[in-house]
Amino acid sequence: MANRIPVIAVTPGEPAGIGPDVVIKLCQQALSTQVVAIADPTLLADRAARLGLPLELKEYDATTNRANNAQELFYVPVSLAAKVEVGKLNPANGRYILNTLDIAIDGCMSKRFDAMVTAPVHKGVINDAGVPFSGHTEYLAERSNTEKVVMMLATEGLRVALVTTHLPLAQVPAAITPHTLEQVIKILHKDLHDRFGVEQPLIKVCGLNPHAGESGHMGREEIDVITPTLNRLNASGFTLEGPLPADTVFTPKHMANADTILAMYHDQGLPVLKYKGFHNAVNITLGLPFIRTSVDHGTALDIAGTGTADHHSLAYALNQAVLMCKNTV
Ligand SMILES: NC(=O)C1=CN([C@@H]2O[C@H](COP(=O)(O)OP(=O)(O)OC[C@H]3O[C@@H](n4cnc5c(N)ncnc54)[C@H](O)[C@@H]3O)[C@@H](O)[C@H]2O)C=CC1
Ligand SMILES: NCC(=O)COP(=O)(O)O
C-alpha cells in the first residue's frame, strides 16, 4: 500500500443501539485514515440530527483515497428494511445488519478494504430474525471459510484471549479438547509473533476449574486435557505456563511478564479485562485472512441516541486496525 492510506470499513452494527452514535462521534474530528461506514445513510443522518452533531455524508468512491475530514463520513449504502426506533430492537432489520457485515467481509477479502472495524450487534435480535448467529467472531470465520479463529481483547497492560467464545456454559468443558486448545494456542502464538512483534510469546493458560482443579479433586480437565496439551506444545518450542488458577493469574505478579492470558471461556477472562479497561479496549479476531477489530462494549440500548455513549473504544479499535494494516503494532 505504498502511497495509499488504509481504507477501513466500519459497520455501525445494531441500528437501534449506540453503534451509529459512536461512529458519528468518532467522525467529529479529522481522522488519519479513510473510514467508510457500511450503512443506510438515512440512519446516520437521522442519528446525527438527533445527537445535534454535524455530519457530511459522502458516498464512497474507490478512486478517492484520502483521510476523512472532521465531521465527514464516507459510506457504502445499504438499505434498512424498517424504520429505526432508537433503543428498540426490530428483527425486521436483522438481515440489514448481516448485509452490512457481508459487504465489509467481501470488501476485505477482495482487498477493496484494508480492514474492518465493527460496532456492536445484538446477537438475540439476529436470531429472532431467523438467522442462527452467535457473534461477529463466529460469523466472520464461517463467512471467510476459516476453520478456527481466536477472540482476543486488549487494553493497556493486559491481553486476554479465549479458548471458547459464545456458547452456553454447560457446553464449555466438552468444547475444550486437545485439538481445539492446540489450534487456539498456535493461532495466538503466530499472531502475537507476526502482528504484535512478540518474539517468543509467553502465554499463561488458565485452568477450567476452581484452583485449576486442585490436583483433580475439583475437576479433571486440567489433568486429562490441558496439562498434556501444554506439555506437548512446550516440547515443540512454545512458551506456555499453566494451567494456572484463574483467580490468581490476573494478579500483578503474573500479569507483569505475560504476553497474553488465555482464558478457557468468555466470562472467565472478559470481566477482568473490562474491569481494567472498559472504553479503552479493543476486541481483535486472530486467525482471519483479513484484519478485524471491534469495540469492547455492547449495543447499550438504554443510552442510544442520548449522546452519552463513549466512543473511545471505537477509536481504539480503529487505531489498532490501522497499526495492524501497517504491521507496526
Ligand atoms: N462487539 C459486539 O457486537 C458486542 C455485542 N454485545 C451485545 O450487546 C448486547 C447488550 O449487551 P450488554 O451486556 O447489555 O452490554 P453493553 O455493553 O451493551 O451495556 C452494559 C452497560 O454499559 C453501558 N455502556 C456500554 N457501552 C457504553 C459506551 N460506549 N458508553 C457508555 N456506556 C456504555 C450500557 O449503557 C450498560 O449500562 C448483547 O446483545 C450483547 O450480545 C456485547 C458485547 C460486544
Ligand atoms: N464479549 C465480546 C463479544 O460479545 C463480542 O463478540 P463478537 O461479536 O465480536 O464476536
XYZ file of C-alpha atoms and ligand atoms in Angstrom:
383
model
C 0.000 0.000 0.000
C 2.919 2.324 -0.836
C 1.287 5.767 -1.048
C -2.205 4.647 -0.201
C -3.707 5.254 3.198
C -5.659 2.351 4.698
C -9.342 2.235 3.842
C -11.249 0.884 6.813
C -14.804 -0.416 6.567
C -16.772 0.383 9.705
C -20.039 -1.423 10.386
C -22.271 0.515 12.811
C -23.946 -2.705 13.971
C -27.392 -2.773 15.561
C -29.184 0.303 14.155
C -31.248 0.874 17.319
C -28.169 0.776 19.560
C -25.201 3.059 20.176
C -23.224 1.854 17.152
C -24.357 4.736 14.917
C -23.794 7.202 17.810
C -20.168 6.200 18.355
C -19.393 6.190 14.629
C -20.780 9.727 14.302
C -18.885 10.876 17.408
C -15.659 9.370 16.076
C -16.057 11.380 12.879
C -16.338 14.724 14.628
C -12.570 15.055 14.371
C -10.306 14.622 11.347
C -9.056 11.050 11.036
C -5.675 9.703 9.994
C -7.199 7.143 7.676
C -10.159 6.685 5.346
C -13.196 5.454 7.218
C -16.127 4.097 5.230
C -19.345 3.286 7.062
C -21.312 0.391 5.625
C -24.790 1.566 6.481
C -28.035 3.173 5.466
C -27.165 6.863 5.076
C -30.584 7.901 6.365
C -29.824 6.118 9.635
C -26.574 8.065 10.001
C -28.168 11.380 9.026
C -31.146 10.881 11.372
C -28.923 9.862 14.293
C -26.552 12.793 13.739
C -29.517 15.153 13.747
C -30.845 13.575 16.941
C -27.450 13.940 18.593
C -27.181 17.520 17.328
C -23.865 16.747 15.625
C -22.830 17.918 12.156
C -22.139 15.171 9.632
C -21.349 15.442 5.948
C -22.063 12.111 4.250
C -20.194 11.235 1.048
C -20.809 8.077 -0.944
C -17.548 6.119 -1.098
C -15.824 6.037 -4.451
C -12.731 3.841 -4.619
C -10.907 6.385 -6.794
C -10.747 8.800 -3.850
C -8.200 7.756 -1.264
C -7.947 10.311 1.490
C -8.475 10.594 5.199
C -11.820 11.839 6.496
C -12.012 15.498 7.335
C -13.654 16.494 10.589
C -17.417 15.896 10.537
C -17.174 13.921 7.304
C -18.055 10.272 6.745
C -17.760 8.144 3.627
C -20.374 5.454 3.231
C -21.397 2.453 1.167
C -25.202 2.435 1.099
C -27.183 -0.496 2.466
C -30.947 -0.155 2.853
C -32.679 -0.666 6.158
C -35.762 -2.880 5.991
C -37.726 -0.943 8.602
C -37.603 2.498 10.172
C -35.420 2.550 13.265
C -36.863 3.381 16.657
C -33.870 4.309 18.770
C -33.413 1.880 21.665
C -35.969 -0.627 20.320
C -34.843 -3.833 18.667
C -36.635 -4.861 15.495
C -35.991 -8.279 13.932
C -37.067 -6.812 10.584
C -33.629 -5.177 10.433
C -31.736 -8.382 11.279
C -30.910 -9.095 7.646
C -29.793 -5.477 7.165
C -27.146 -5.930 9.854
C -25.816 -9.075 8.202
C -25.816 -7.299 4.821
C -23.528 -4.619 6.241
C -21.186 -7.293 7.589
C -21.209 -9.189 4.293
C -20.193 -6.095 2.338
C -17.363 -5.396 4.766
C -16.173 -9.026 4.725
C -16.340 -9.304 0.933
C -14.546 -5.950 0.644
C -11.758 -7.147 2.936
C -11.454 -10.469 1.117
C -11.221 -8.709 -2.251
C -8.832 -6.065 -0.810
C -11.271 -3.246 -1.556
C -10.908 -2.524 2.159
C -7.760 -2.963 4.222
C -9.580 -3.902 7.430
C -12.985 -3.922 9.054
C -13.944 -2.409 12.381
C -17.250 -3.398 13.902
C -19.613 -1.617 16.270
C -21.843 -3.880 18.370
C -24.635 -6.069 17.152
C -27.378 -7.600 19.262
C -26.968 -11.348 18.857
C -30.502 -12.105 20.073
C -32.355 -9.985 17.539
C -30.484 -11.549 14.615
C -31.595 -14.956 15.897
C -35.104 -13.562 16.269
C -34.866 -12.598 12.606
C -34.436 -16.284 11.831
C -30.671 -16.440 11.343
C -28.650 -18.513 13.816
C -25.933 -16.109 14.953
C -23.656 -16.267 17.969
C -21.333 -13.323 17.296
C -19.199 -11.497 14.747
C -16.264 -13.762 15.576
C -18.022 -16.949 14.560
C -19.815 -15.296 11.617
C -16.581 -13.905 10.171
C -14.895 -17.295 10.477
C -17.756 -19.038 8.721
C -18.153 -16.408 6.021
C -14.428 -16.438 5.229
C -14.166 -20.242 5.345
C -11.699 -20.092 8.220
C -11.725 -23.245 10.328
C -10.605 -21.602 13.556
C -10.255 -18.040 14.823
C -9.411 -16.656 18.249
C -11.068 -13.821 20.144
C -8.560 -11.615 21.932
C -9.312 -8.416 23.817
C -6.566 -5.961 24.694
C -6.213 -2.909 26.872
C -3.162 -1.110 28.254
C -1.167 -3.741 30.166
C -3.414 -6.739 29.527
C -4.343 -9.037 26.661
C -6.897 -11.792 27.189
C -7.627 -14.482 24.607
C -10.363 -17.107 24.822
C -10.369 -20.824 24.067
C -14.177 -20.852 23.693
C -16.370 -17.893 22.776
C -20.154 -17.680 22.636
C -21.600 -20.942 23.825
C -23.643 -21.986 26.836
C -21.519 -22.556 29.932
C -22.751 -26.160 30.144
C -21.119 -26.870 26.775
C -17.728 -25.378 27.644
C -15.966 -28.428 29.150
C -16.698 -30.635 26.136
C -15.525 -27.884 23.787
C -12.060 -27.799 25.368
C -10.334 -30.645 23.556
C -6.617 -31.171 22.903
C -7.245 -30.346 19.247
C -9.092 -27.068 19.915
C -6.631 -25.975 22.565
C -3.732 -26.634 20.243
C -5.398 -24.740 17.378
C -6.094 -21.741 19.600
C -2.564 -21.651 21.043
C -0.970 -21.926 17.606
C -3.057 -19.042 16.206
C -2.373 -16.937 19.286
C 1.364 -17.617 19.209
C 1.592 -16.889 15.478
C -0.378 -13.638 15.595
C 1.425 -12.374 18.703
C 4.663 -13.003 16.840
C 3.678 -11.827 13.354
C 1.267 -8.999 14.123
C 2.341 -7.801 17.550
C 6.104 -8.289 17.250
C 6.437 -10.553 20.300
C 9.489 -12.700 19.549
C 8.694 -15.651 21.847
C 5.251 -15.086 23.390
C 4.753 -16.182 26.991
C 1.145 -17.336 27.188
C -0.263 -18.004 30.635
C -3.086 -20.511 30.423
C -5.951 -20.634 32.905
C -7.363 -23.841 34.284
C -11.045 -24.526 33.790
C -11.985 -25.461 37.348
C -11.544 -23.636 40.651
C -7.869 -23.719 41.678
C -7.075 -25.336 38.342
C -8.814 -28.472 39.549
C -6.961 -28.761 42.887
C -4.995 -31.828 41.725
C -8.101 -33.480 40.333
C -10.278 -33.014 43.416
C -12.293 -30.251 41.703
C -12.426 -31.453 38.129
C -10.176 -33.392 35.780
C -9.959 -31.242 32.624
C -6.607 -29.847 33.746
C -5.137 -33.344 34.150
C -6.814 -35.003 31.184
C -6.702 -32.229 28.565
C -4.916 -29.001 29.426
C -1.651 -30.161 31.006
C -0.840 -32.819 28.376
C -1.541 -30.322 25.579
C 0.660 -27.640 27.147
C 3.455 -30.170 27.758
C 3.329 -31.343 24.172
C 3.395 -27.784 22.786
C 6.124 -26.658 25.181
C 8.252 -29.564 23.991
C 7.864 -28.258 20.437
C 9.024 -24.718 21.167
C 6.095 -22.794 22.657
C 6.358 -20.953 25.975
C 3.219 -21.803 27.891
C 2.633 -21.648 31.620
C -0.283 -23.384 33.234
C -2.887 -24.485 33.840
C -2.963 -21.677 36.395
C -5.868 -20.901 38.740
C -7.882 -18.155 37.032
C -8.402 -16.316 40.314
C -4.671 -15.760 40.777
C -3.401 -15.441 37.210
C -4.954 -11.983 36.968
C -2.729 -10.608 39.745
C 0.006 -8.068 39.002
C 2.851 -10.536 39.545
C 1.516 -12.943 36.933
C 0.379 -10.285 34.514
C 3.711 -8.435 34.643
C 5.531 -10.793 32.281
C 2.661 -12.483 30.446
C 2.212 -11.560 26.797
C -1.348 -12.868 26.954
C -3.575 -14.682 29.393
C -5.516 -17.481 27.737
C -8.880 -17.965 29.437
C -10.967 -21.076 28.930
C -14.275 -19.274 28.458
C -15.843 -15.855 27.864
C -16.751 -14.891 31.432
C -13.538 -16.214 32.927
C -11.433 -13.660 31.070
C -13.520 -10.748 29.860
C -14.834 -9.348 33.161
C -11.245 -8.772 34.267
C -10.347 -7.091 31.004
C -13.429 -4.868 31.139
C -12.855 -4.009 34.781
C -9.369 -2.858 33.873
C -10.047 -1.144 30.590
C -13.737 -0.654 29.644
C -13.928 2.098 26.976
C -10.191 1.754 26.334
C -10.059 -1.756 24.999
C -10.293 -3.473 21.652
C -11.542 -6.851 20.509
C -9.392 -8.431 17.786
C -10.198 -11.556 15.806
C -6.989 -13.503 15.264
C -6.534 -16.097 12.551
C -8.761 -14.487 9.899
C -7.449 -13.890 6.383
C -8.029 -10.141 6.965
C -7.883 -7.633 9.797
C -10.923 -7.208 12.037
C -11.118 -5.237 15.234
C -14.112 -4.224 17.301
C -15.312 -2.267 20.285
C -15.247 -3.606 23.851
C -18.915 -2.857 24.533
C -22.385 -3.944 23.500
C -25.388 -2.229 21.951
C -26.260 -0.244 25.098
C -29.885 0.264 24.013
C -30.505 2.142 27.263
C -28.396 5.122 26.146
C -28.715 5.006 22.343
C -29.444 8.405 20.859
C -28.797 10.268 24.117
C -25.314 11.492 23.246
C -23.743 9.861 26.304
C -22.170 6.879 24.536
C -18.401 6.860 24.916
C -16.689 6.410 21.534
C -13.132 5.793 22.750
C -13.249 2.035 22.301
C -14.210 2.568 18.656
C -11.279 4.987 18.304
C -9.019 2.372 19.929
C -10.340 -0.312 17.557
C -9.748 1.935 14.552
C -6.197 2.814 15.624
C -5.446 -0.839 16.270
C -6.703 -1.795 12.807
C -4.555 0.904 11.180
C -1.482 -0.242 13.122
C -2.158 -3.814 12.034
C -2.501 -2.647 8.405
C 0.916 -1.048 8.688
C 2.187 -4.061 10.648
C 3.589 -1.794 13.311
C 1.631 -2.836 16.386
N -18.972 -6.489 19.586
C -20.261 -6.776 19.773
O -21.003 -6.896 18.810
C -20.800 -6.918 21.158
C -22.145 -7.073 21.314
N -22.675 -7.217 22.555
C -24.135 -7.357 22.601
O -24.689 -6.188 23.179
C -25.945 -6.514 23.779
C -26.085 -5.820 25.122
O -25.071 -6.302 25.972
P -24.845 -5.830 27.472
O -24.323 -6.982 28.219
O -26.050 -5.116 27.967
O -23.620 -4.841 27.393
P -23.496 -3.331 26.941
O -22.027 -3.095 26.757
O -24.364 -3.032 25.801
O -24.015 -2.467 28.183
C -23.549 -2.634 29.504
C -23.614 -1.298 30.253
O -22.556 -0.465 29.798
C -23.084 0.757 29.268
N -22.293 1.049 28.072
C -21.940 0.161 27.103
N -21.234 0.783 26.166
C -21.114 2.061 26.525
C -20.479 3.199 25.941
N -19.788 3.110 24.790
N -20.556 4.372 26.584
C -21.222 4.466 27.756
N -21.847 3.432 28.358
C -21.786 2.242 27.741
C -24.544 0.476 28.924
O -25.301 1.655 28.935
C -24.908 -0.517 30.008
O -25.230 0.178 31.175
C -25.990 -8.040 23.843
O -26.879 -8.483 22.841
C -24.590 -8.484 23.511
O -24.515 -9.692 22.816
C -21.917 -7.204 23.676
C -20.566 -7.042 23.584
C -19.903 -6.875 22.315
N -17.986 -10.043 24.689
C -17.439 -9.912 23.404
C -18.476 -10.019 22.390
O -19.579 -10.419 22.649
C -18.111 -9.629 21.021
O -18.292 -10.675 20.213
P -18.164 -10.540 18.650
O -19.469 -10.051 18.167
O -17.039 -9.643 18.348
O -17.910 -11.953 18.247
